[in-house]
PDB file of C-alpha atoms (C1' of nucleotides) in Angstrom:
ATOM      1  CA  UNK A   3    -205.609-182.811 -45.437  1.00 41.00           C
ATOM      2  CA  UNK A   4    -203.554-180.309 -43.120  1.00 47.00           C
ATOM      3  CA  UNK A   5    -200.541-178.936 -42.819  1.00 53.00           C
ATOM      4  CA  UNK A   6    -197.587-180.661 -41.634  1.00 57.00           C
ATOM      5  CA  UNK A   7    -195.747-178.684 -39.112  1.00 60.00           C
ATOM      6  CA  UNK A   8    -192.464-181.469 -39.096  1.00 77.00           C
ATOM      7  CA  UNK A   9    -192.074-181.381 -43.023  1.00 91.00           C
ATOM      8  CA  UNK A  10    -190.482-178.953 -44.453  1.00 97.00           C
ATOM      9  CA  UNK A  11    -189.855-178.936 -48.502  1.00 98.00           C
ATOM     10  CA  UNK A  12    -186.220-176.602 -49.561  1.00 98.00           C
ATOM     11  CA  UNK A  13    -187.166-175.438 -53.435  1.00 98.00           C
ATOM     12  CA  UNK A  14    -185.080-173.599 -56.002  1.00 98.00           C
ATOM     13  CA  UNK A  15    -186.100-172.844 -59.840  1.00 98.00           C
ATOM     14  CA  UNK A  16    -184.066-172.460 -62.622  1.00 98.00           C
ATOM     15  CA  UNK A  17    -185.863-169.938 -64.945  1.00 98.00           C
ATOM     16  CA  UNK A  18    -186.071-168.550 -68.579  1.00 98.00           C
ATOM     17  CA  UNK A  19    -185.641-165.097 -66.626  1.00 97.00           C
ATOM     18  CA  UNK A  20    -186.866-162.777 -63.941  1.00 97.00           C
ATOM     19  CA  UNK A  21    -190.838-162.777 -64.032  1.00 96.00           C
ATOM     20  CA  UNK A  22    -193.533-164.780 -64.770  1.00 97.00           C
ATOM     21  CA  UNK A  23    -195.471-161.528 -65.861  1.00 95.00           C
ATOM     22  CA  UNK A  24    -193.466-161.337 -68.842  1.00 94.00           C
ATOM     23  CA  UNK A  25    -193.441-164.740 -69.630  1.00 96.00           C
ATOM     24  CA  UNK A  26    -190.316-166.454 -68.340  1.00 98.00           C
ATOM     25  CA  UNK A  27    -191.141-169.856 -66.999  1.00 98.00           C
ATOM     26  CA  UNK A  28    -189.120-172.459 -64.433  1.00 98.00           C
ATOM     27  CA  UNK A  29    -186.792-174.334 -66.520  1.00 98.00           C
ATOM     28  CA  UNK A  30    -185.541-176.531 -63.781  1.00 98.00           C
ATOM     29  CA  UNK A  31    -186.523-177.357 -60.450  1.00 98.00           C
ATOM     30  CA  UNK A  32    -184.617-178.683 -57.375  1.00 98.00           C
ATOM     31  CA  UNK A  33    -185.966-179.875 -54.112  1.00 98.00           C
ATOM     32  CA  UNK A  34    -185.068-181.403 -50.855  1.00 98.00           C
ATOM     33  CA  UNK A  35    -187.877-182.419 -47.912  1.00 98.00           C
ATOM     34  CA  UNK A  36    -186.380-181.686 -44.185  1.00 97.00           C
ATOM     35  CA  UNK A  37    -188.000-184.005 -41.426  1.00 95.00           C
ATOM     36  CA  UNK A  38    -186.607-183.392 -38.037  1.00 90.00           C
ATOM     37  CA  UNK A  39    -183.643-181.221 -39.263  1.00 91.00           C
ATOM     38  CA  UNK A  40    -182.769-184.576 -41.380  1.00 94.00           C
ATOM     39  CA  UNK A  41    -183.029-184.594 -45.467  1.00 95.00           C
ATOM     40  CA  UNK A  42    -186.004-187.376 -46.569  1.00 97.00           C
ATOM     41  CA  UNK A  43    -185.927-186.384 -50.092  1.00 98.00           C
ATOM     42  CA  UNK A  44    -184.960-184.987 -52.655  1.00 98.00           C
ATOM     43  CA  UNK A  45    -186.870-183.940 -56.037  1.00 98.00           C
ATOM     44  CA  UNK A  46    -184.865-182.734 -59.167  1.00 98.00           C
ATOM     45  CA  UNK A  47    -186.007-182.636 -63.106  1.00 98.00           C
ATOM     46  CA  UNK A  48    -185.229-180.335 -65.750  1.00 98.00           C
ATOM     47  CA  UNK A  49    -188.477-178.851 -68.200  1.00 98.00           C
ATOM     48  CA  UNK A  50    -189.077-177.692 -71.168  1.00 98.00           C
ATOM     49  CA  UNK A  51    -190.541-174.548 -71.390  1.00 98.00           C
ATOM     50  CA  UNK A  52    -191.653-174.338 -74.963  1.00 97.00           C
ATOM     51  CA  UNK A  53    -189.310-171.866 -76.161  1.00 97.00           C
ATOM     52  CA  UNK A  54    -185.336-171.081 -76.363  1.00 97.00           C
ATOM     53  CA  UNK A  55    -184.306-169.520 -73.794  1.00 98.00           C
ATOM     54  CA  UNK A  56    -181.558-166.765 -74.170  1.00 97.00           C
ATOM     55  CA  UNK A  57    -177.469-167.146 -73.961  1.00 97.00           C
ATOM     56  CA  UNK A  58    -177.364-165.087 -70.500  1.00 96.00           C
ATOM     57  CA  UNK A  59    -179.547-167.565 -68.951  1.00 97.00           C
ATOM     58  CA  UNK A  60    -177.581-170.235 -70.303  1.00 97.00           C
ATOM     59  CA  UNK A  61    -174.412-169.050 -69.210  1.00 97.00           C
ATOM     60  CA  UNK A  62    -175.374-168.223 -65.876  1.00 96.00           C
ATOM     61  CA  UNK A  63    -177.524-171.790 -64.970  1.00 97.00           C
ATOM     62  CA  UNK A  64    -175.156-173.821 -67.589  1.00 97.00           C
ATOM     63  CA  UNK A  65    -178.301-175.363 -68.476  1.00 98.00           C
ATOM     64  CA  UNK A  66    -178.622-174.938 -72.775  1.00 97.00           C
ATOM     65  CA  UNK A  67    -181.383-175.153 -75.060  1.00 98.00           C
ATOM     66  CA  UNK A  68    -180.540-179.070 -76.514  1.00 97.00           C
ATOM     67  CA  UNK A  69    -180.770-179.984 -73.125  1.00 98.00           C
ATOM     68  CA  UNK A  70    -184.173-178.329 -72.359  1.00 98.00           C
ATOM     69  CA  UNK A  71    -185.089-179.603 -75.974  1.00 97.00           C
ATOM     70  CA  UNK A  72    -184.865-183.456 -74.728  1.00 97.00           C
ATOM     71  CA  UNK A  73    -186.645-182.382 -70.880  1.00 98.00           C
ATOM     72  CA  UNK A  74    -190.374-183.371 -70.466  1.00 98.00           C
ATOM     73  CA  UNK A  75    -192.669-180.369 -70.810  1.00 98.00           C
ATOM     74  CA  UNK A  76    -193.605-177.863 -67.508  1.00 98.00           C
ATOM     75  CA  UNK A  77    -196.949-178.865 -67.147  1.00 97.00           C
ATOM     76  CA  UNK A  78    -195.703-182.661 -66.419  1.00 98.00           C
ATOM     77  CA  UNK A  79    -192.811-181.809 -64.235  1.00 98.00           C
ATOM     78  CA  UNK A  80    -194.779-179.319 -62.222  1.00 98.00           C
ATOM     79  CA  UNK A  81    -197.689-181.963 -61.736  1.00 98.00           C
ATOM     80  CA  UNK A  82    -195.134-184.357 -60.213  1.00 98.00           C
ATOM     81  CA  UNK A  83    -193.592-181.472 -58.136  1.00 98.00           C
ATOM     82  CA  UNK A  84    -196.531-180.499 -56.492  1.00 98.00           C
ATOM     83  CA  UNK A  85    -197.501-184.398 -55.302  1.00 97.00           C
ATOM     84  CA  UNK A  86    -193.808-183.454 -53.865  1.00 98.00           C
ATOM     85  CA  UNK A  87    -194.740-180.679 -52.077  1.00 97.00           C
ATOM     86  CA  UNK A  88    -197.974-182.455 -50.395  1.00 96.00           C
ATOM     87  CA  UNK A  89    -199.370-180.332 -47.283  1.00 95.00           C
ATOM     88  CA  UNK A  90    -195.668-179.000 -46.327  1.00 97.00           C
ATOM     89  CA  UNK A  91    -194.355-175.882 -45.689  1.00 97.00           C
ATOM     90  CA  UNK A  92    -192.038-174.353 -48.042  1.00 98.00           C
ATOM     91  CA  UNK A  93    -188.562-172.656 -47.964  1.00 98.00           C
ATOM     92  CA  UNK A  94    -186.197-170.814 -50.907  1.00 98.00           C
ATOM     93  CA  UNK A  95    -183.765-168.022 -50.812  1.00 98.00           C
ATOM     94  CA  UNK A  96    -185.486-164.965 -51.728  1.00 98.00           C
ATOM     95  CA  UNK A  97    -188.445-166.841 -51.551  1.00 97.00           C
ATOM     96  CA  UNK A  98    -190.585-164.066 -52.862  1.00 96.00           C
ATOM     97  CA  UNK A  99    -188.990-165.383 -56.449  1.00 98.00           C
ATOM     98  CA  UNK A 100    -189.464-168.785 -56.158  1.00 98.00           C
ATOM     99  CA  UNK A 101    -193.100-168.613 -54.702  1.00 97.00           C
ATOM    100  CA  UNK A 102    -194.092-166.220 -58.009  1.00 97.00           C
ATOM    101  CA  UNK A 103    -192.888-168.899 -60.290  1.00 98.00           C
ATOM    102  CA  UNK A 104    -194.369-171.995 -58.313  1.00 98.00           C
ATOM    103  CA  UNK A 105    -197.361-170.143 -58.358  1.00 98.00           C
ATOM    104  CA  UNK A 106    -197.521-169.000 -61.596  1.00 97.00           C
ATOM    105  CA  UNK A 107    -196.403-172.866 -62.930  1.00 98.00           C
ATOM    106  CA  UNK A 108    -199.052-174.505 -60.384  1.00 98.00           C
ATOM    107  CA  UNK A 109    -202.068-171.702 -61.956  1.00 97.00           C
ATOM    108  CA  UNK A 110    -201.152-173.272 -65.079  1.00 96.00           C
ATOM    109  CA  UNK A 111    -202.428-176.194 -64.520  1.00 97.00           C
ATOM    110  CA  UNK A 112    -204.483-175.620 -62.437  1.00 96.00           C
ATOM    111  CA  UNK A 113    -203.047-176.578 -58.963  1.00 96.00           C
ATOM    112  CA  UNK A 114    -201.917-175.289 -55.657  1.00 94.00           C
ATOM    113  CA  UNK A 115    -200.210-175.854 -52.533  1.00 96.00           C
ATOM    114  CA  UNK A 116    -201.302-175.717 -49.150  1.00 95.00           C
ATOM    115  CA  UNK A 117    -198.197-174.766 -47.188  1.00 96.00           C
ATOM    116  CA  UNK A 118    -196.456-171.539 -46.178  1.00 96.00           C
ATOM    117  CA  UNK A 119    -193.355-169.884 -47.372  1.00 97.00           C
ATOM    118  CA  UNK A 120    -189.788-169.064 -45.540  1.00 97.00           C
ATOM    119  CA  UNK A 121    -187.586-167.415 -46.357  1.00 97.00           C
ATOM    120  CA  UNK A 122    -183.748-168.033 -45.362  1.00 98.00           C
ATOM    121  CA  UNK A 123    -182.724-164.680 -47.221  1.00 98.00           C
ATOM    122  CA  UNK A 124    -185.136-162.185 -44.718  1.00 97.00           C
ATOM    123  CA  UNK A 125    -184.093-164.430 -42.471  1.00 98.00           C
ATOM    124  CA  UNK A 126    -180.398-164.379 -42.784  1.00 98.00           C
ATOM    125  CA  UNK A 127    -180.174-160.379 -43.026  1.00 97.00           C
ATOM    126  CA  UNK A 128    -181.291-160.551 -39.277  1.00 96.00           C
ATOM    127  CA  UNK A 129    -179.169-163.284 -37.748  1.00 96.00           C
ATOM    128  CA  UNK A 130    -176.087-163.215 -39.819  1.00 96.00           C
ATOM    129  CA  UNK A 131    -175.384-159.803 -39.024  1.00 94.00           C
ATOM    130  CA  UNK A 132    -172.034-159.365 -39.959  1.00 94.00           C
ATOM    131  CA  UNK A 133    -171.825-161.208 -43.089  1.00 96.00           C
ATOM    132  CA  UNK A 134    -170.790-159.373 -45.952  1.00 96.00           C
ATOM    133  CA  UNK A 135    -173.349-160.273 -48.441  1.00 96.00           C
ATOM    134  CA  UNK A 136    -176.377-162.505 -48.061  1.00 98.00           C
ATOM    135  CA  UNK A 137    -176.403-164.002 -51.142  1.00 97.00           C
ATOM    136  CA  UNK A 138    -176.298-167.958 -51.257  1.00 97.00           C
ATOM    137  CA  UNK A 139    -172.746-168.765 -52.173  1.00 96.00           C
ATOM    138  CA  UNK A 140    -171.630-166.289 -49.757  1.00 97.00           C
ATOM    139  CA  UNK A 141    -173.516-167.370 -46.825  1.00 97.00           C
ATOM    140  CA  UNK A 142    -172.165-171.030 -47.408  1.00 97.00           C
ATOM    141  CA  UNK A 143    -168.507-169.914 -47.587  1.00 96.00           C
ATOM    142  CA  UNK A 144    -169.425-167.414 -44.356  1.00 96.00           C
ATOM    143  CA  UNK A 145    -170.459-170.449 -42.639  1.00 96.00           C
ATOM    144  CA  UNK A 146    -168.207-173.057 -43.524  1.00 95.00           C
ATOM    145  CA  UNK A 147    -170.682-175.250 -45.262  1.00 94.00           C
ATOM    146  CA  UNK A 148    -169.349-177.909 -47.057  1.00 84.00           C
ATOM    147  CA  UNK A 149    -170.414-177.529 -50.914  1.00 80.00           C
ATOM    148  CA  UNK A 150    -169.298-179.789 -53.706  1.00 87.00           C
ATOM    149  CA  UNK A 151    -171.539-178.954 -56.736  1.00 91.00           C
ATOM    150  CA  UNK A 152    -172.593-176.517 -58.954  1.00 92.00           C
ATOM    151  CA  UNK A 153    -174.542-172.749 -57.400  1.00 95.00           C
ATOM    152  CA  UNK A 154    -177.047-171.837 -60.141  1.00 95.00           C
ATOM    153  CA  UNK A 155    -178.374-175.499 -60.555  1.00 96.00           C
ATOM    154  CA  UNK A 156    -181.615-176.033 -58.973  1.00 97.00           C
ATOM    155  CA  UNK A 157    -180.772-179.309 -56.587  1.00 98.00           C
ATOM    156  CA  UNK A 158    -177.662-177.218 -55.416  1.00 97.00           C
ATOM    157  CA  UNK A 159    -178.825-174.709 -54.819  1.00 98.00           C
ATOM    158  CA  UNK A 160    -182.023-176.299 -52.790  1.00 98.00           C
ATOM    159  CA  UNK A 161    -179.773-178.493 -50.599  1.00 98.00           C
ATOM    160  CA  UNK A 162    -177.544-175.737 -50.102  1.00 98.00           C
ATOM    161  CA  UNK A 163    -180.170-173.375 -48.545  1.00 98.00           C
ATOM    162  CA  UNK A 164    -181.456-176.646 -46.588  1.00 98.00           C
ATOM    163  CA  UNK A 165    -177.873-176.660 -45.333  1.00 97.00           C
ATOM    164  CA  UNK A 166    -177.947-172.896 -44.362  1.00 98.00           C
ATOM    165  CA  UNK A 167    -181.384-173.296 -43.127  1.00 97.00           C
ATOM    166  CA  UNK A 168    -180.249-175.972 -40.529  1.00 97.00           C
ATOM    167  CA  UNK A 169    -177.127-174.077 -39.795  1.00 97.00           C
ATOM    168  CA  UNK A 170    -179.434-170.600 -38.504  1.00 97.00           C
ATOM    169  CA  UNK A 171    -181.750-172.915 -36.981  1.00 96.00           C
ATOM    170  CA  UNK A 172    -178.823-173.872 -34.323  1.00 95.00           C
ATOM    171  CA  UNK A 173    -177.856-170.525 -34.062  1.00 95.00           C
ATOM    172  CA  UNK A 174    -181.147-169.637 -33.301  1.00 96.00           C
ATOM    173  CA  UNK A 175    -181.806-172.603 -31.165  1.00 93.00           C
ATOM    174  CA  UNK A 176    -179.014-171.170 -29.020  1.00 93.00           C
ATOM    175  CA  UNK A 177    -180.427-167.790 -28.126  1.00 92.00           C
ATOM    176  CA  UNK A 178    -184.126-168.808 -27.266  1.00 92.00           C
ATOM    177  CA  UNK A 179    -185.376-171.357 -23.890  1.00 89.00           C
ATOM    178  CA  UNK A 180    -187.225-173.595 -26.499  1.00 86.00           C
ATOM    179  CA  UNK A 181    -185.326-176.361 -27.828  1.00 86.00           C
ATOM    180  CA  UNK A 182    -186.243-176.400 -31.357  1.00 88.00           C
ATOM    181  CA  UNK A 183    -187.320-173.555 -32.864  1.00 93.00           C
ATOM    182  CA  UNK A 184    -190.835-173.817 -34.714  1.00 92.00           C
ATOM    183  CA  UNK A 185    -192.003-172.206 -37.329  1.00 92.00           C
ATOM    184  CA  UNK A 186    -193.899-169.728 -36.303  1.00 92.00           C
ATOM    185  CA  UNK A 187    -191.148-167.969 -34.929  1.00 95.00           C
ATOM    186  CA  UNK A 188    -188.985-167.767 -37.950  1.00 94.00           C
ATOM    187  CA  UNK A 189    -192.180-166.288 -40.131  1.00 94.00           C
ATOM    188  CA  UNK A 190    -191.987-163.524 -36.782  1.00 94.00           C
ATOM    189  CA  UNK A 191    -187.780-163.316 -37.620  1.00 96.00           C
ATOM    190  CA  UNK A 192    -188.644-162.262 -40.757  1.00 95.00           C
ATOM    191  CA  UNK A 193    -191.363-159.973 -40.371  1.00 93.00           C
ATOM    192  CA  UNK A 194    -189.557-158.128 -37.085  1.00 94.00           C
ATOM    193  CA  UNK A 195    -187.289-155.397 -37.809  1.00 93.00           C
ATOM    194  CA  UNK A 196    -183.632-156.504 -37.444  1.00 92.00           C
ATOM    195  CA  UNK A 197    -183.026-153.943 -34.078  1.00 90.00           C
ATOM    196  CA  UNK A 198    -185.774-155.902 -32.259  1.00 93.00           C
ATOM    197  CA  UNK A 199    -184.262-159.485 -32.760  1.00 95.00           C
ATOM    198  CA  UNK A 200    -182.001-159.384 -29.570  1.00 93.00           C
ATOM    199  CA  UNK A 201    -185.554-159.109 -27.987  1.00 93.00           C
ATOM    200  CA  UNK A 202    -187.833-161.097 -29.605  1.00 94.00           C
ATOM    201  CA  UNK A 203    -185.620-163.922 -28.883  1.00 94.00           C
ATOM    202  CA  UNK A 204    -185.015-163.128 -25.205  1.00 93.00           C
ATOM    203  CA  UNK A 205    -188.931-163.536 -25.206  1.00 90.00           C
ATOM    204  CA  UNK A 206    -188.877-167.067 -26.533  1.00 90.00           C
TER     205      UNK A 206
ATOM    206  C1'  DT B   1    -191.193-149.286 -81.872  1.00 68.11           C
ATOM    207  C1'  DG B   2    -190.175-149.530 -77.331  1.00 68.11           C
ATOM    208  C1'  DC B   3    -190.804-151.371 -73.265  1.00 68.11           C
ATOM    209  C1'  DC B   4    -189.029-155.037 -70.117  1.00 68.11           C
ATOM    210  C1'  DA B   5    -189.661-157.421 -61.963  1.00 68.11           C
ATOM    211  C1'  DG B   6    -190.722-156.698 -57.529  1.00 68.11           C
ATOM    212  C1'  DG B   7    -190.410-157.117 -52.524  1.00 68.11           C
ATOM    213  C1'  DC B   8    -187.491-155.816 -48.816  1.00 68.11           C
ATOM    214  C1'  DC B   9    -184.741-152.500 -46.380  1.00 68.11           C
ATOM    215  C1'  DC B  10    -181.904-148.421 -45.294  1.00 68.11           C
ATOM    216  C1'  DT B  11    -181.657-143.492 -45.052  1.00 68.11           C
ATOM    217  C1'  DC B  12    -179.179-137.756 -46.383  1.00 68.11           C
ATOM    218  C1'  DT B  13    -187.166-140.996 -45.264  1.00 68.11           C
ATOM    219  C1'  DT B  14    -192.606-140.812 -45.208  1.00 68.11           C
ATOM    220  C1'  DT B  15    -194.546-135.472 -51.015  1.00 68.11           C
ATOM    221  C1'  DA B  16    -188.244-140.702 -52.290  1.00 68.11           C
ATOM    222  C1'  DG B  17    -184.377-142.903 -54.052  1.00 68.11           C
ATOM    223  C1'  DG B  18    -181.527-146.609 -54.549  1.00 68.11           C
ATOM    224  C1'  DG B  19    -179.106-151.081 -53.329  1.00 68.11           C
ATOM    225  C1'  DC B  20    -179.853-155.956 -52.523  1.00 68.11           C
ATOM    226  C1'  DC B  21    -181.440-160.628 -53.943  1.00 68.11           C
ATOM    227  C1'  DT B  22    -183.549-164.061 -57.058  1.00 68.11           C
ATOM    228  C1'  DT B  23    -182.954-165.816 -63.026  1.00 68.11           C
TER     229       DT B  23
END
DNA sequence: TGCCAGGCCCTCTTTAGGGCCTT
């Protein structure tokens, strides 16, 4: 099996809190697979993690406790999820997040994934320049996506970040003599500090 | 009982501090 350098799968969690460490786990996952800037799939369940989870993080997701009460269990969610996920890249906003809790779900039962992670936030703080925040609702409205939905569920908020993903893509596309813009180079956006971008995309 | 995230990035920086972003 290798990677597959024309698949790219757009992941959010919904989760019991901030870190795996202390034993918050994904309550709900959303997904959408980009082939050729076009969406293939999309993957969206909620789980139960095993325990209530507290009223913040059911105000802020809108996802409550009867309804994690009737959701199948992680383990079989996150089995499912990672047949999703196959040999493709990966993508979230703030991905560092995400990619602690896939992990941390996947080492519980004893999977993994073969892909590498974006990250539209890293990325987004060095092309959107003069946007006033970068976080996810506000880079839609900055950029005129169209949204109809709820931010803070997991299948929103992945096809939103697709939908921002695509968006800097083109922008990107337009500043560099390739015409698409592979992956390698946005893993090099992210990494570059943002007062070299000008010229690492005159070099490509 | 008390504790409770962590990586990135800027700057009044590097012998550090604090805001941003994710739930």
């Amino acid at each position: 099996m290798h990677n597959n350098a024309n698949s790219l799968v757009v992941l959010d969690f919904e989760t019991s809190g901030l870190s795996p460490d202390n034993g918050d786990r994904a309550i709900e996952i959303g997904a959408v697979k980009i082939n050729n800037g076009v969406i293939i799939d999309t993957f969206q369940s909620l789980m139960n993690p095993g325990f209530r989870i507290n009223s913040f993080i059911e105000n802020y997701t809108g996802i409550n406790n009867r309804m994690l009460q009737s959701a199948p269990p992680c383990h079989e969610v996150m089995a499912e999820f990672a047949d999703f996920i196959g040999s493709d890249n990966l993508l979230a906003h703030n991905a560092s997040f995400d990619k602690k809790f896939l992990d941390a779900e996947l080492n519980h039962i004893g999977q993994n994934y073969l892909g590498e992670f974006a990250c539209s936030l890293l990325v987004s703080r060095r092309i959107n320049i003069n946007a006033p925040n970068h976080q996810l609702s506000t880079l839609v409205n900055y950029k005129n996506l169209a949204s109809e939905g709820s931010f803070h569920r997991a299948l929103f908020d992945a096809q939103m970040t697709a939908k921002l993903w695509l968006c800097m893509l083109d922008d990107i596309e337009n500043q560099i003599k390739h015409e698409y813009v592979p992956f390698e180079l946005v893993k090099r956006i992210a990494k570059t500090p943002k007062k070299n971008i000008p010229t690492l995309l005159a070099k490509w």
